[in-house]
Amino acid sequence: MKIKLNGEIKEISEPCRICELFDNKDHKYMAARVNNRLRELNYILPSDCDIELLDLTNSSVTRIYQATLRYVTAMAVKNIYPKARIHFNYSVSRSIFATVSGLGHAFLDKNFKEIKEEIERIIKEDYPISRHSLSIPEAEEYYKSIGAMDKVKILKYRKEKTVHVYECNGYKNYMFGYMLPSTGYLTQYRLKLYAPGFIMQYPRSECKGQIPEFKDEQVFRSALKEANIWANTAKSESIAQMNEIVESGKALEFINVCEARHNRQLSQLGHKIQENIDQIRLICVAGPSSSGKTTFTNRVRIELKSRGIEPLMISMDNFYNPIEMAPKDEYGNPDLEHIEALDLELFDDVIFRLIQGEEVALPTYDFKTRTRIFSEPIKIGHHQPILIEGIHGLNDRIAPSIPDDQKFKIYIAPLGQYKIDDHNPISISDIRLIRRMVRDHQFRGTGCEKTLATWASVRNGEFKWIYPYQNNADFVFNSELSYELCVLKTYAVPLLEEVPSDSPNFITANRLLKFLKYFEVITDKWIPCNSLIREFIGNSIFYTEDTK
């Protein structure tokens, strides 16, 4: 067999595992791309192939690392407290939040220390982690025997006849993803007691394989807590629960309940602004890509109009500098997500003069010609707030001449706290990526591959320009609609299936396909015309030309 390993040709006499081809004592490499497919280091090479070894600077590897850390943590809990259950959710500061139930009492510092010590012991022992295939009936029987009914329920929606199970020193579990070869690979992690459970931090690819500093984001944490309460209330915290709603014929009710929650949040927001309208002059909306900012901002405008408040909407996109003035990214290309890509002085001047009661000509930026034109001068009333939307809306550098107490800042993002099962939370960023992929195809003429290819750059911009300021928000709007992946599946799956196997984006496309296949389909015909999800699938009342 002829193997090309990181560009070097090797010849081997018989099939072997990837990890047997090189010295990896320092555990630098944790997975591999084999003929453009993501593979574990324990993967047995069947024929000639091209191998690229991957480390923690690769996002697929950090997912594997995180899955293995969750596996070892669940194993530790099982070893110490056989009747307890551990639950994982994504949380603040790019971490995993773990809670333990079934202890017979509240989670205590003593329990945390015992779990931490057991995790350390398991890692120190460097137990091998092996993968086995079970038939669906065998997996069902095993999970029932250990009381893991959350895993039993999701097996019903698995299309394949088999399921993979990972075994480590007698412990068996499946984390819906690949794993590291052994527990000893987990050399970097941090555990922090964080009531009512604990926080797990792990290396991140956007931090070049390092663990980011933990920042306790109180505003964001409160929103996640509310999202978790909502998921329990709506009985939609897992894919199996959502699918059961669809199968029971209650999909329409499910849609209406989720939409009612958005309406309630908008009402709460409108009330909060109305209470302080004598003071508020600038309402700023910001959030990461595909959060639904445009539809949301329109709905805020309608909500405020219903309260007798007539905001002036201004898009920050109209304040871009000429493209030749934009800062450059690491590849030398114009970085339009950089705050200095905007004409900050012009924006501040326009907002200040409007608030002072002057007549002001507003700019409109033509993205085709890269030029700016100005409207006829307009004037606003003394109690008329300005409503702006843009990724930099929470940044302190926006409109510095307006005092902070005259600004009302809103952070919007889908903060879904649902999961595949107790041990496998669903990534919030994956929800946004699927939204963006569908929207780009529907309305921007952008193919799935291009969306996938640019996602890493989009995410880097978010970490730089959005997340550091989310704690400045006066209000967090959770734009997640629990039913949405059941709807988006119909749009997304065909796009993902078209990504060729030799594409650099095939690994991501394949991962998303495996994830989406578990959802039952909900038709989009029942979705209200003003729903935020219409921004991505079409037929939104805010984007129609028929205004009569």
mmCIF file of N, CA, C and O in Angstrom, residues 389-435:
data_model
loop_
_atom_site.group_PDB
_atom_site.id
_atom_site.type_symbol
_atom_site.label_atom_id
_atom_site.label_comp_id
_atom_site.label_asym_id
_atom_site.label_seq_id
_atom_site.Cartn_x
_atom_site.Cartn_y
_atom_site.Cartn_z
ATOM 1 N N GLU A 389 -29.617 48.832 13.343
ATOM 2 C CA GLU A 389 -29.293 47.400 13.337
ATOM 3 C C GLU A 389 -27.957 47.198 12.639
ATOM 4 O O GLU A 389 -27.710 47.765 11.570
ATOM 5 N N GLY A 390 -27.079 46.429 13.269
ATOM 6 C CA GLY A 390 -25.770 46.137 12.678
ATOM 7 C C GLY A 390 -24.927 45.364 13.664
ATOM 8 O O GLY A 390 -25.181 45.393 14.870
ATOM 9 N N ILE A 391 -23.908 44.677 13.174
ATOM 10 C CA ILE A 391 -23.145 43.779 14.047
ATOM 11 C C ILE A 391 -22.393 44.531 15.140
ATOM 12 O O ILE A 391 -22.035 43.951 16.161
ATOM 13 N N HIS A 392 -22.169 45.831 14.959
ATOM 14 C CA HIS A 392 -21.395 46.595 15.941
ATOM 15 C C HIS A 392 -22.278 47.399 16.901
ATOM 16 O O HIS A 392 -21.775 48.272 17.617
ATOM 17 N N GLY A 393 -23.564 47.124 16.912
ATOM 18 C CA GLY A 393 -24.503 47.935 17.673
ATOM 19 C C GLY A 393 -24.219 48.041 19.161
ATOM 20 O O GLY A 393 -24.599 49.023 19.793
ATOM 21 N N LEU A 394 -23.541 47.044 19.741
ATOM 22 C CA LEU A 394 -23.273 47.072 21.186
ATOM 23 C C LEU A 394 -21.885 47.618 21.526
ATOM 24 O O LEU A 394 -21.531 47.744 22.693
ATOM 25 N N ASN A 395 -21.114 47.920 20.488
ATOM 26 C CA ASN A 395 -19.746 48.398 20.685
ATOM 27 C C ASN A 395 -19.752 49.827 21.228
ATOM 28 O O ASN A 395 -20.494 50.691 20.753
ATOM 29 N N ASP A 396 -18.912 50.086 22.207
ATOM 30 C CA ASP A 396 -18.848 51.407 22.841
ATOM 31 C C ASP A 396 -18.382 52.504 21.879
ATOM 32 O O ASP A 396 -18.586 53.694 22.144
ATOM 33 N N ARG A 397 -17.783 52.115 20.760
ATOM 34 C CA ARG A 397 -17.287 53.112 19.803
ATOM 35 C C ARG A 397 -18.395 53.638 18.893
ATOM 36 O O ARG A 397 -18.160 54.550 18.107
ATOM 37 N N ILE A 398 -19.569 53.048 18.982
ATOM 38 C CA ILE A 398 -20.693 53.495 18.156
ATOM 39 C C ILE A 398 -21.380 54.690 18.826
ATOM 40 O O ILE A 398 -21.787 54.620 19.986
ATOM 41 N N ALA A 399 -21.467 55.804 18.093
ATOM 42 C CA ALA A 399 -22.122 57.030 18.562
ATOM 43 C C ALA A 399 -21.654 57.447 19.960
ATOM 44 O O ALA A 399 -22.453 57.556 20.889
ATOM 45 N N PRO A 400 -20.347 57.687 20.129
ATOM 46 C CA PRO A 400 -19.839 58.053 21.467
ATOM 47 C C PRO A 400 -20.372 59.383 21.990
ATOM 48 O O PRO A 400 -20.317 59.632 23.197
ATOM 49 N N SER A 401 -20.900 60.230 21.114
ATOM 50 C CA SER A 401 -21.424 61.519 21.582
ATOM 51 C C SER A 401 -22.785 61.385 22.254
ATOM 52 O O SER A 401 -23.280 62.347 22.853
ATOM 53 N N ILE A 402 -23.384 60.178 22.156
ATOM 54 C CA ILE A 402 -24.669 59.937 22.815
ATOM 55 C C ILE A 402 -24.382 59.241 24.151
ATOM 56 O O ILE A 402 -23.764 58.176 24.178
ATOM 57 N N PRO A 403 -24.809 59.822 25.271
ATOM 58 C CA PRO A 403 -24.550 59.207 26.585
ATOM 59 C C PRO A 403 -25.145 57.793 26.661
ATOM 60 O O PRO A 403 -26.183 57.501 26.053
ATOM 61 N N ASP A 404 -24.494 56.933 27.417
ATOM 62 C CA ASP A 404 -24.937 55.540 27.529
ATOM 63 C C ASP A 404 -26.361 55.415 28.056
ATOM 64 O O ASP A 404 -27.097 54.508 27.666
ATOM 65 N N ASP A 405 -26.755 56.322 28.950
ATOM 66 C CA ASP A 405 -28.101 56.199 29.512
ATOM 67 C C ASP A 405 -29.191 56.592 28.515
ATOM 68 O O ASP A 405 -30.380 56.425 28.782
ATOM 69 N N GLN A 406 -28.787 57.112 27.346
ATOM 70 C CA GLN A 406 -29.748 57.419 26.285
ATOM 71 C C GLN A 406 -29.771 56.323 25.209
ATOM 72 O O GLN A 406 -30.488 56.427 24.216
ATOM 73 N N LYS A 407 -28.967 55.281 25.427
ATOM 74 C CA LYS A 407 -28.921 54.147 24.497
ATOM 75 C C LYS A 407 -29.608 52.934 25.127
ATOM 76 O O LYS A 407 -29.455 52.683 26.323
ATOM 77 N N PHE A 408 -30.340 52.208 24.321
ATOM 78 C CA PHE A 408 -30.934 50.944 24.768
ATOM 79 C C PHE A 408 -30.405 49.867 23.835
ATOM 80 O O PHE A 408 -30.674 49.887 22.627
ATOM 81 N N LYS A 409 -29.625 48.934 24.395
ATOM 82 C CA LYS A 409 -28.915 47.955 23.578
ATOM 83 C C LYS A 409 -29.578 46.581 23.663
ATOM 84 O O LYS A 409 -29.856 46.080 24.747
ATOM 85 N N ILE A 410 -29.789 45.979 22.489
ATOM 86 C CA ILE A 410 -30.461 44.678 22.390
ATOM 87 C C ILE A 410 -29.528 43.687 21.708
ATOM 88 O O ILE A 410 -28.989 43.963 20.628
ATOM 89 N N TYR A 411 -29.329 42.553 22.346
ATOM 90 C CA TYR A 411 -28.553 41.463 21.745
ATOM 91 C C TYR A 411 -29.522 40.384 21.288
ATOM 92 O O TYR A 411 -30.404 39.971 22.051
ATOM 93 N N ILE A 412 -29.387 39.943 20.039
ATOM 94 C CA ILE A 412 -30.251 38.906 19.507
ATOM 95 C C ILE A 412 -29.414 37.729 19.017
ATOM 96 O O ILE A 412 -28.379 37.912 18.363
ATOM 97 N N ALA A 413 -29.844 36.511 19.358
ATOM 98 C CA ALA A 413 -29.183 35.287 18.897
ATOM 99 C C ALA A 413 -30.108 34.117 19.194
ATOM 100 O O ALA A 413 -30.910 34.167 20.127
ATOM 101 N N PRO A 414 -30.022 33.046 18.395
ATOM 102 C CA PRO A 414 -30.765 31.836 18.740
ATOM 103 C C PRO A 414 -30.038 31.104 19.865
ATOM 104 O O PRO A 414 -28.895 30.674 19.691
ATOM 105 N N LEU A 415 -30.666 30.989 21.010
ATOM 106 C CA LEU A 415 -30.023 30.391 22.182
ATOM 107 C C LEU A 415 -30.718 29.084 22.544
ATOM 108 O O LEU A 415 -31.138 28.877 23.672
ATOM 109 N N GLY A 416 -30.860 28.215 21.570
ATOM 110 C CA GLY A 416 -31.524 26.936 21.804
ATOM 111 C C GLY A 416 -30.773 26.082 22.807
ATOM 112 O O GLY A 416 -29.568 25.899 22.689
ATOM 113 N N GLN A 417 -31.487 25.584 23.791
ATOM 114 C CA GLN A 417 -30.882 24.700 24.791
ATOM 115 C C GLN A 417 -31.496 23.311 24.641
ATOM 116 O O GLN A 417 -32.052 22.746 25.576
ATOM 117 N N TYR A 418 -31.408 22.793 23.427
ATOM 118 C CA TYR A 418 -31.894 21.431 23.221
ATOM 119 C C TYR A 418 -30.753 20.532 22.759
ATOM 120 O O TYR A 418 -29.653 21.000 22.456
ATOM 121 N N LYS A 419 -31.043 19.252 22.701
ATOM 122 C CA LYS A 419 -29.960 18.290 22.547
ATOM 123 C C LYS A 419 -30.427 17.013 21.850
ATOM 124 O O LYS A 419 -31.624 16.777 21.692
ATOM 125 N N ILE A 420 -29.457 16.211 21.455
ATOM 126 C CA ILE A 420 -29.757 14.897 20.887
ATOM 127 C C ILE A 420 -30.158 13.957 22.016
ATOM 128 O O ILE A 420 -31.163 13.252 21.942
ATOM 129 N N ASP A 421 -29.356 13.942 23.065
ATOM 130 C CA ASP A 421 -29.694 13.225 24.299
ATOM 131 C C ASP A 421 -28.980 13.931 25.446
ATOM 132 O O ASP A 421 -28.375 14.983 25.248
ATOM 133 N N ASP A 422 -29.041 13.387 26.645
ATOM 134 C CA ASP A 422 -28.484 14.074 27.822
ATOM 135 C C ASP A 422 -27.017 14.450 27.666
ATOM 136 O O ASP A 422 -26.554 15.444 28.242
ATOM 137 N N HIS A 423 -26.269 13.654 26.898
ATOM 138 C CA HIS A 423 -24.821 13.844 26.802
ATOM 139 C C HIS A 423 -24.395 14.612 25.550
ATOM 140 O O HIS A 423 -23.205 14.862 25.356
ATOM 141 N N ASN A 424 -25.361 14.965 24.677
ATOM 142 C CA ASN A 424 -25.014 15.553 23.387
ATOM 143 C C ASN A 424 -25.834 16.802 23.088
ATOM 144 O O ASN A 424 -26.897 16.727 22.461
ATOM 145 N N PRO A 425 -25.380 17.969 23.559
ATOM 146 C CA PRO A 425 -26.092 19.223 23.270
ATOM 147 C C PRO A 425 -25.930 19.616 21.809
ATOM 148 O O PRO A 425 -24.960 19.231 21.145
ATOM 149 N N ILE A 426 -26.889 20.365 21.306
ATOM 150 C CA ILE A 426 -26.864 20.836 19.924
ATOM 151 C C ILE A 426 -26.198 22.211 19.879
ATOM 152 O O ILE A 426 -26.558 23.105 20.639
ATOM 153 N N SER A 427 -25.245 22.371 18.985
ATOM 154 C CA SER A 427 -24.470 23.602 18.890
ATOM 155 C C SER A 427 -25.328 24.757 18.382
ATOM 156 O O SER A 427 -26.011 24.643 17.360
ATOM 157 N N ILE A 428 -25.282 25.884 19.095
ATOM 158 C CA ILE A 428 -26.001 27.083 18.681
ATOM 159 C C ILE A 428 -25.467 27.587 17.339
ATOM 160 O O ILE A 428 -26.227 28.036 16.474
ATOM 161 N N SER A 429 -24.153 27.512 17.146
ATOM 162 C CA SER A 429 -23.575 28.005 15.892
ATOM 163 C C SER A 429 -23.989 27.136 14.705
ATOM 164 O O SER A 429 -24.121 27.634 13.581
ATOM 165 N N ASP A 430 -24.233 25.844 14.926
ATOM 166 C CA ASP A 430 -24.718 24.982 13.844
ATOM 167 C C ASP A 430 -26.120 25.401 13.395
ATOM 168 O O ASP A 430 -26.452 25.326 12.207
ATOM 169 N N ILE A 431 -26.957 25.822 14.336
ATOM 170 C CA ILE A 431 -28.298 26.303 13.990
ATOM 171 C C ILE A 431 -28.180 27.518 13.071
ATOM 172 O O ILE A 431 -28.859 27.617 12.040
ATOM 173 N N ARG A 432 -27.283 28.445 13.435
ATOM 174 C CA ARG A 432 -27.114 29.649 12.621
ATOM 175 C C ARG A 432 -26.520 29.329 11.253
ATOM 176 O O ARG A 432 -26.884 29.940 10.244
ATOM 177 N N LEU A 433 -25.587 28.382 11.208
ATOM 178 C CA LEU A 433 -24.983 28.002 9.932
ATOM 179 C C LEU A 433 -26.035 27.421 8.988
ATOM 180 O O LEU A 433 -26.058 27.747 7.795
ATOM 181 N N ILE A 434 -26.918 26.586 9.505
ATOM 182 C CA ILE A 434 -27.982 26.004 8.672
ATOM 183 C C ILE A 434 -28.931 27.097 8.192
ATOM 184 O O ILE A 434 -29.337 27.129 7.019
ATOM 185 N N ARG A 435 -29.288 28.018 9.073
ATOM 186 C CA ARG A 435 -30.114 29.164 8.669
ATOM 187 C C ARG A 435 -29.448 29.929 7.520
ATOM 188 O O ARG A 435 -30.077 30.241 6.510
#
